[in-house]
Amino acid sequence: MQRKNSGKPKKTTGQPKKRAVKKPPVKAAPKRQTKRKKVKAKTSLFKFRRYKKEEGGKVKRAKHPKLIVDEKKDNYGFMGLTESQKRGHHRNLELKKNPQKGKTKTAYLRDEVRYDNKQNFGKILEDYNLSNEDKKAVLQYLKRRKKKK
């Protein structure tokens, strides 16, 4: 059965009917492959530098390498590298691995942090590297030292 028009005109508002506008599908923007830069906090820390000032007694004068542990505006905080177990009444910090390549003798860091002008230090020494275990030990020493102050 078909329905017939009842004969009544449809009500209109006088405005044309709006058509649904089809929008093209939105394509997702291609993912950018960005290289993330690793942020290093002060690259000069825990590196060895040659100290330009001569040190030692009258018999043995040398320019020893220093481990940079702190950096301020014009100064470096450093700990001296040595082969002696004690300095006066103070024991030096024993390192698990000798930082100088090719050396097996036990190495120590002086049990003090001194500060000097950056101009008194040479370039970073490439053949000296502090092991990760020793870095942790030095950080622990610096933390204890900070608490005492």
mmCIF file of the C-alpha atoms, coordinates in Angstrom:
data_MODEL
# 
_entry.id   MODEL 
# 
loop_
_atom_site.group_PDB 
_atom_site.id 
_atom_site.type_symbol 
_atom_site.label_atom_id 
_atom_site.label_alt_id 
_atom_site.label_comp_id 
_atom_site.label_asym_id 
_atom_site.label_entity_id 
_atom_site.label_seq_id 
_atom_site.pdbx_PDB_ins_code 
_atom_site.Cartn_x 
_atom_site.Cartn_y 
_atom_site.Cartn_z 
_atom_site.occupancy 
_atom_site.B_iso_or_equiv 
_atom_site.pdbx_formal_charge 
_atom_site.auth_seq_id 
_atom_site.auth_comp_id 
_atom_site.auth_asym_id 
_atom_site.auth_atom_id 
_atom_site.pdbx_PDB_model_num 
ATOM 1   C CA . MET A 1 1   ? 0.000   0.000  0.000  1.00 0.00 ? 1   MET A CA 1 
ATOM 2   C CA . GLN A 1 2   ? 1.108   3.440  -0.833 1.00 0.00 ? 2   GLN A CA 1 
ATOM 3   C CA . ARG A 1 3   ? 0.254   6.497  1.073  1.00 0.00 ? 3   ARG A CA 1 
ATOM 4   C CA . LYS A 1 4   ? -1.293  9.360  -0.663 1.00 0.00 ? 4   LYS A CA 1 
ATOM 5   C CA . ASN A 1 5   ? -0.661  12.994 0.028  1.00 0.00 ? 5   ASN A CA 1 
ATOM 6   C CA . SER A 1 6   ? -3.285  14.365 2.280  1.00 0.00 ? 6   SER A CA 1 
ATOM 7   C CA . GLY A 1 7   ? -3.419  17.421 0.077  1.00 0.00 ? 7   GLY A CA 1 
ATOM 8   C CA . LYS A 1 8   ? -2.079  19.768 2.734  1.00 0.00 ? 8   LYS A CA 1 
ATOM 9   C CA . PRO A 1 9   ? 0.960   21.823 1.707  1.00 0.00 ? 9   PRO A CA 1 
ATOM 10  C CA . LYS A 1 10  ? 4.139   21.378 3.806  1.00 0.00 ? 10  LYS A CA 1 
ATOM 11  C CA . LYS A 1 11  ? 5.007   24.191 6.121  1.00 0.00 ? 11  LYS A CA 1 
ATOM 12  C CA . THR A 1 12  ? 8.181   26.091 5.146  1.00 0.00 ? 12  THR A CA 1 
ATOM 13  C CA . THR A 1 13  ? 9.950   28.925 6.840  1.00 0.00 ? 13  THR A CA 1 
ATOM 14  C CA . GLY A 1 14  ? 10.780  30.706 3.634  1.00 0.00 ? 14  GLY A CA 1 
ATOM 15  C CA . GLN A 1 15  ? 14.486  29.804 3.742  1.00 0.00 ? 15  GLN A CA 1 
ATOM 16  C CA . PRO A 1 16  ? 16.017  27.196 1.522  1.00 0.00 ? 16  PRO A CA 1 
ATOM 17  C CA . LYS A 1 17  ? 16.999  23.932 3.122  1.00 0.00 ? 17  LYS A CA 1 
ATOM 18  C CA . LYS A 1 18  ? 20.672  23.723 4.156  1.00 0.00 ? 18  LYS A CA 1 
ATOM 19  C CA . ARG A 1 19  ? 22.638  20.955 2.654  1.00 0.00 ? 19  ARG A CA 1 
ATOM 20  C CA . ALA A 1 20  ? 25.089  19.005 4.747  1.00 0.00 ? 20  ALA A CA 1 
ATOM 21  C CA . VAL A 1 21  ? 28.550  19.896 3.571  1.00 0.00 ? 21  VAL A CA 1 
ATOM 22  C CA . LYS A 1 22  ? 30.914  16.983 3.495  1.00 0.00 ? 22  LYS A CA 1 
ATOM 23  C CA . LYS A 1 23  ? 34.368  17.893 4.717  1.00 0.00 ? 23  LYS A CA 1 
ATOM 24  C CA . PRO A 1 24  ? 37.315  15.947 3.448  1.00 0.00 ? 24  PRO A CA 1 
ATOM 25  C CA . PRO A 1 25  ? 38.833  13.712 6.127  1.00 0.00 ? 25  PRO A CA 1 
ATOM 26  C CA . VAL A 1 26  ? 41.614  15.385 8.081  1.00 0.00 ? 26  VAL A CA 1 
ATOM 27  C CA . LYS A 1 27  ? 44.934  13.692 7.593  1.00 0.00 ? 27  LYS A CA 1 
ATOM 28  C CA . ALA A 1 28  ? 47.139  13.360 10.636 1.00 0.00 ? 28  ALA A CA 1 
ATOM 29  C CA . ALA A 1 29  ? 50.306  15.374 10.410 1.00 0.00 ? 29  ALA A CA 1 
ATOM 30  C CA . PRO A 1 30  ? 53.328  13.191 9.741  1.00 0.00 ? 30  PRO A CA 1 
ATOM 31  C CA . LYS A 1 31  ? 55.364  12.466 12.854 1.00 0.00 ? 31  LYS A CA 1 
ATOM 32  C CA . ARG A 1 32  ? 58.589  14.314 12.907 1.00 0.00 ? 32  ARG A CA 1 
ATOM 33  C CA . GLN A 1 33  ? 61.641  12.389 13.788 1.00 0.00 ? 33  GLN A CA 1 
ATOM 34  C CA . THR A 1 34  ? 63.587  14.715 16.000 1.00 0.00 ? 34  THR A CA 1 
ATOM 35  C CA . LYS A 1 35  ? 66.910  13.964 17.521 1.00 0.00 ? 35  LYS A CA 1 
ATOM 36  C CA . ARG A 1 36  ? 66.906  14.608 21.201 1.00 0.00 ? 36  ARG A CA 1 
ATOM 37  C CA . LYS A 1 37  ? 69.989  16.222 22.531 1.00 0.00 ? 37  LYS A CA 1 
ATOM 38  C CA . LYS A 1 38  ? 71.378  14.785 25.692 1.00 0.00 ? 38  LYS A CA 1 
ATOM 39  C CA . VAL A 1 39  ? 71.745  17.514 28.225 1.00 0.00 ? 39  VAL A CA 1 
ATOM 40  C CA . LYS A 1 40  ? 74.990  17.314 30.085 1.00 0.00 ? 40  LYS A CA 1 
ATOM 41  C CA . ALA A 1 41  ? 75.374  19.213 33.249 1.00 0.00 ? 41  ALA A CA 1 
ATOM 42  C CA . LYS A 1 42  ? 78.730  20.953 33.036 1.00 0.00 ? 42  LYS A CA 1 
ATOM 43  C CA . THR A 1 43  ? 80.999  18.907 30.834 1.00 0.00 ? 43  THR A CA 1 
ATOM 44  C CA . SER A 1 44  ? 84.176  20.016 32.598 1.00 0.00 ? 44  SER A CA 1 
ATOM 45  C CA . LEU A 1 45  ? 83.287  18.281 35.876 1.00 0.00 ? 45  LEU A CA 1 
ATOM 46  C CA . PHE A 1 46  ? 85.048  15.035 36.765 1.00 0.00 ? 46  PHE A CA 1 
ATOM 47  C CA . LYS A 1 47  ? 87.692  15.630 34.135 1.00 0.00 ? 47  LYS A CA 1 
ATOM 48  C CA . PHE A 1 48  ? 91.398  15.805 34.840 1.00 0.00 ? 48  PHE A CA 1 
ATOM 49  C CA . ARG A 1 49  ? 93.369  18.895 33.927 1.00 0.00 ? 49  ARG A CA 1 
ATOM 50  C CA . ARG A 1 50  ? 97.064  19.649 34.202 1.00 0.00 ? 50  ARG A CA 1 
ATOM 51  C CA . TYR A 1 51  ? 97.820  22.151 36.971 1.00 0.00 ? 51  TYR A CA 1 
ATOM 52  C CA . LYS A 1 52  ? 100.224 24.846 35.762 1.00 0.00 ? 52  LYS A CA 1 
ATOM 53  C CA . LYS A 1 53  ? 101.653 25.725 39.163 1.00 0.00 ? 53  LYS A CA 1 
ATOM 54  C CA . GLU A 1 54  ? 104.597 23.696 40.427 1.00 0.00 ? 54  GLU A CA 1 
ATOM 55  C CA . GLU A 1 55  ? 103.973 21.720 43.598 1.00 0.00 ? 55  GLU A CA 1 
ATOM 56  C CA . GLY A 1 56  ? 105.920 19.503 45.933 1.00 0.00 ? 56  GLY A CA 1 
ATOM 57  C CA . GLY A 1 57  ? 108.927 19.845 48.164 1.00 0.00 ? 57  GLY A CA 1 
ATOM 58  C CA . LYS A 1 58  ? 112.312 21.275 47.198 1.00 0.00 ? 58  LYS A CA 1 
ATOM 59  C CA . VAL A 1 59  ? 113.484 17.959 45.817 1.00 0.00 ? 59  VAL A CA 1 
ATOM 60  C CA . LYS A 1 60  ? 110.406 16.932 43.842 1.00 0.00 ? 60  LYS A CA 1 
ATOM 61  C CA . ARG A 1 61  ? 108.692 19.727 41.948 1.00 0.00 ? 61  ARG A CA 1 
ATOM 62  C CA . ALA A 1 62  ? 105.987 18.695 39.489 1.00 0.00 ? 62  ALA A CA 1 
ATOM 63  C CA . LYS A 1 63  ? 102.800 19.847 37.826 1.00 0.00 ? 63  LYS A CA 1 
ATOM 64  C CA . HIS A 1 64  ? 100.285 17.236 38.898 1.00 0.00 ? 64  HIS A CA 1 
ATOM 65  C CA . PRO A 1 65  ? 96.912  16.502 37.267 1.00 0.00 ? 65  PRO A CA 1 
ATOM 66  C CA . LYS A 1 66  ? 93.836  17.663 39.171 1.00 0.00 ? 66  LYS A CA 1 
ATOM 67  C CA . LEU A 1 67  ? 90.288  16.328 39.184 1.00 0.00 ? 67  LEU A CA 1 
ATOM 68  C CA . ILE A 1 68  ? 87.787  19.153 38.652 1.00 0.00 ? 68  ILE A CA 1 
ATOM 69  C CA . VAL A 1 69  ? 84.836  18.672 41.035 1.00 0.00 ? 69  VAL A CA 1 
ATOM 70  C CA . ASP A 1 70  ? 83.303  22.158 41.116 1.00 0.00 ? 70  ASP A CA 1 
ATOM 71  C CA . GLU A 1 71  ? 83.079  25.094 38.751 1.00 0.00 ? 71  GLU A CA 1 
ATOM 72  C CA . LYS A 1 72  ? 82.357  28.669 39.696 1.00 0.00 ? 72  LYS A CA 1 
ATOM 73  C CA . LYS A 1 73  ? 82.488  31.845 37.635 1.00 0.00 ? 73  LYS A CA 1 
ATOM 74  C CA . ASP A 1 74  ? 86.295  32.251 37.515 1.00 0.00 ? 74  ASP A CA 1 
ATOM 75  C CA . ASN A 1 75  ? 87.447  29.310 39.639 1.00 0.00 ? 75  ASN A CA 1 
ATOM 76  C CA . TYR A 1 76  ? 87.648  25.541 39.581 1.00 0.00 ? 76  TYR A CA 1 
ATOM 77  C CA . GLY A 1 77  ? 87.257  23.403 42.672 1.00 0.00 ? 77  GLY A CA 1 
ATOM 78  C CA . PHE A 1 78  ? 89.724  20.535 42.428 1.00 0.00 ? 78  PHE A CA 1 
ATOM 79  C CA . MET A 1 79  ? 91.128  17.490 44.182 1.00 0.00 ? 79  MET A CA 1 
ATOM 80  C CA . GLY A 1 80  ? 94.720  16.420 43.611 1.00 0.00 ? 80  GLY A CA 1 
ATOM 81  C CA . LEU A 1 81  ? 95.675  13.013 42.231 1.00 0.00 ? 81  LEU A CA 1 
ATOM 82  C CA . THR A 1 82  ? 98.446  11.247 44.131 1.00 0.00 ? 82  THR A CA 1 
ATOM 83  C CA . GLU A 1 83  ? 100.011 7.862  44.752 1.00 0.00 ? 83  GLU A CA 1 
ATOM 84  C CA . SER A 1 84  ? 100.490 8.321  48.503 1.00 0.00 ? 84  SER A CA 1 
ATOM 85  C CA . GLN A 1 85  ? 98.069  6.813  50.993 1.00 0.00 ? 85  GLN A CA 1 
ATOM 86  C CA . LYS A 1 86  ? 98.257  9.664  53.514 1.00 0.00 ? 86  LYS A CA 1 
ATOM 87  C CA . ARG A 1 87  ? 98.930  13.367 53.535 1.00 0.00 ? 87  ARG A CA 1 
ATOM 88  C CA . GLY A 1 88  ? 100.006 14.430 56.976 1.00 0.00 ? 88  GLY A CA 1 
ATOM 89  C CA . HIS A 1 89  ? 97.458  12.987 59.405 1.00 0.00 ? 89  HIS A CA 1 
ATOM 90  C CA . HIS A 1 90  ? 94.726  12.709 56.753 1.00 0.00 ? 90  HIS A CA 1 
ATOM 91  C CA . ARG A 1 91  ? 94.031  9.613  54.700 1.00 0.00 ? 91  ARG A CA 1 
ATOM 92  C CA . ASN A 1 92  ? 93.501  10.176 50.993 1.00 0.00 ? 92  ASN A CA 1 
ATOM 93  C CA . LEU A 1 93  ? 90.516  8.736  49.111 1.00 0.00 ? 93  LEU A CA 1 
ATOM 94  C CA . GLU A 1 94  ? 91.505  5.430  47.510 1.00 0.00 ? 94  GLU A CA 1 
ATOM 95  C CA . LEU A 1 95  ? 90.348  4.929  43.928 1.00 0.00 ? 95  LEU A CA 1 
ATOM 96  C CA . LYS A 1 96  ? 89.169  1.506  42.742 1.00 0.00 ? 96  LYS A CA 1 
ATOM 97  C CA . LYS A 1 97  ? 90.788  1.942  39.344 1.00 0.00 ? 97  LYS A CA 1 
ATOM 98  C CA . ASN A 1 98  ? 93.771  4.064  38.394 1.00 0.00 ? 98  ASN A CA 1 
ATOM 99  C CA . PRO A 1 99  ? 92.459  6.923  36.218 1.00 0.00 ? 99  PRO A CA 1 
ATOM 100 C CA . GLN A 1 100 ? 95.594  7.013  34.056 1.00 0.00 ? 100 GLN A CA 1 
ATOM 101 C CA . LYS A 1 101 ? 95.452  4.620  31.110 1.00 0.00 ? 101 LYS A CA 1 
ATOM 102 C CA . GLY A 1 102 ? 98.019  1.842  31.285 1.00 0.00 ? 102 GLY A CA 1 
ATOM 103 C CA . LYS A 1 103 ? 98.776  2.271  35.015 1.00 0.00 ? 103 LYS A CA 1 
ATOM 104 C CA . THR A 1 104 ? 97.846  -0.352 37.598 1.00 0.00 ? 104 THR A CA 1 
ATOM 105 C CA . LYS A 1 105 ? 99.365  1.175  40.745 1.00 0.00 ? 105 LYS A CA 1 
ATOM 106 C CA . THR A 1 106 ? 96.818  2.287  43.361 1.00 0.00 ? 106 THR A CA 1 
ATOM 107 C CA . ALA A 1 107 ? 95.853  5.930  42.976 1.00 0.00 ? 107 ALA A CA 1 
ATOM 108 C CA . TYR A 1 108 ? 94.382  8.297  45.555 1.00 0.00 ? 108 TYR A CA 1 
ATOM 109 C CA . LEU A 1 109 ? 92.636  11.663 45.588 1.00 0.00 ? 109 LEU A CA 1 
ATOM 110 C CA . ARG A 1 110 ? 93.554  14.189 48.231 1.00 0.00 ? 110 ARG A CA 1 
ATOM 111 C CA . ASP A 1 111 ? 91.049  14.525 51.035 1.00 0.00 ? 111 ASP A CA 1 
ATOM 112 C CA . GLU A 1 112 ? 90.470  18.217 50.379 1.00 0.00 ? 112 GLU A CA 1 
ATOM 113 C CA . VAL A 1 113 ? 88.871  20.491 47.820 1.00 0.00 ? 113 VAL A CA 1 
ATOM 114 C CA . ARG A 1 114 ? 90.819  23.583 46.874 1.00 0.00 ? 114 ARG A CA 1 
ATOM 115 C CA . TYR A 1 115 ? 89.873  26.436 44.557 1.00 0.00 ? 115 TYR A CA 1 
ATOM 116 C CA . ASP A 1 116 ? 92.058  28.245 42.079 1.00 0.00 ? 116 ASP A CA 1 
ATOM 117 C CA . ASN A 1 117 ? 91.679  30.481 39.027 1.00 0.00 ? 117 ASN A CA 1 
ATOM 118 C CA . LYS A 1 118 ? 90.738  28.766 35.763 1.00 0.00 ? 118 LYS A CA 1 
ATOM 119 C CA . GLN A 1 119 ? 93.789  30.282 34.083 1.00 0.00 ? 119 GLN A CA 1 
ATOM 120 C CA . ASN A 1 120 ? 96.051  28.050 36.205 1.00 0.00 ? 120 ASN A CA 1 
ATOM 121 C CA . PHE A 1 121 ? 94.731  24.906 34.503 1.00 0.00 ? 121 PHE A CA 1 
ATOM 122 C CA . GLY A 1 122 ? 95.624  23.441 31.131 1.00 0.00 ? 122 GLY A CA 1 
ATOM 123 C CA . LYS A 1 123 ? 93.513  21.470 28.675 1.00 0.00 ? 123 LYS A CA 1 
ATOM 124 C CA . ILE A 1 124 ? 91.508  18.399 29.658 1.00 0.00 ? 124 ILE A CA 1 
ATOM 125 C CA . LEU A 1 125 ? 93.784  15.354 29.837 1.00 0.00 ? 125 LEU A CA 1 
ATOM 126 C CA . GLU A 1 126 ? 92.458  12.677 27.488 1.00 0.00 ? 126 GLU A CA 1 
ATOM 127 C CA . ASP A 1 127 ? 94.430  9.763  28.953 1.00 0.00 ? 127 ASP A CA 1 
ATOM 128 C CA . TYR A 1 128 ? 92.895  10.231 32.429 1.00 0.00 ? 128 TYR A CA 1 
ATOM 129 C CA . ASN A 1 129 ? 89.342  9.016  33.096 1.00 0.00 ? 129 ASN A CA 1 
ATOM 130 C CA . LEU A 1 130 ? 87.564  8.480  36.396 1.00 0.00 ? 130 LEU A CA 1 
ATOM 131 C CA . SER A 1 131 ? 85.549  5.247  36.610 1.00 0.00 ? 131 SER A CA 1 
ATOM 132 C CA . ASN A 1 132 ? 81.837  5.328  37.474 1.00 0.00 ? 132 ASN A CA 1 
ATOM 133 C CA . GLU A 1 133 ? 82.457  3.664  40.866 1.00 0.00 ? 133 GLU A CA 1 
ATOM 134 C CA . ASP A 1 134 ? 85.004  6.316  41.740 1.00 0.00 ? 134 ASP A CA 1 
ATOM 135 C CA . LYS A 1 135 ? 82.679  9.116  40.597 1.00 0.00 ? 135 LYS A CA 1 
ATOM 136 C CA . LYS A 1 136 ? 80.064  7.827  43.038 1.00 0.00 ? 136 LYS A CA 1 
ATOM 137 C CA . ALA A 1 137 ? 82.648  7.735  45.840 1.00 0.00 ? 137 ALA A CA 1 
ATOM 138 C CA . VAL A 1 138 ? 83.758  11.313 45.099 1.00 0.00 ? 138 VAL A CA 1 
ATOM 139 C CA . LEU A 1 139 ? 80.137  12.531 44.989 1.00 0.00 ? 139 LEU A CA 1 
ATOM 140 C CA . GLN A 1 140 ? 79.512  10.853 48.342 1.00 0.00 ? 140 GLN A CA 1 
ATOM 141 C CA . TYR A 1 141 ? 82.629  12.538 49.765 1.00 0.00 ? 141 TYR A CA 1 
ATOM 142 C CA . LEU A 1 142 ? 81.481  15.936 48.472 1.00 0.00 ? 142 LEU A CA 1 
ATOM 143 C CA . LYS A 1 143 ? 78.025  15.393 49.957 1.00 0.00 ? 143 LYS A CA 1 
ATOM 144 C CA . ARG A 1 144 ? 79.489  14.574 53.394 1.00 0.00 ? 144 ARG A CA 1 
ATOM 145 C CA . ARG A 1 145 ? 81.792  17.577 53.139 1.00 0.00 ? 145 ARG A CA 1 
ATOM 146 C CA . LYS A 1 146 ? 78.852  19.865 52.343 1.00 0.00 ? 146 LYS A CA 1 
ATOM 147 C CA . LYS A 1 147 ? 76.941  18.635 55.416 1.00 0.00 ? 147 LYS A CA 1 
ATOM 148 C CA . LYS A 1 148 ? 79.849  19.489 57.706 1.00 0.00 ? 148 LYS A CA 1 
ATOM 149 C CA . LYS A 1 149 ? 79.878  23.130 56.605 1.00 0.00 ? 149 LYS A CA 1 
# 
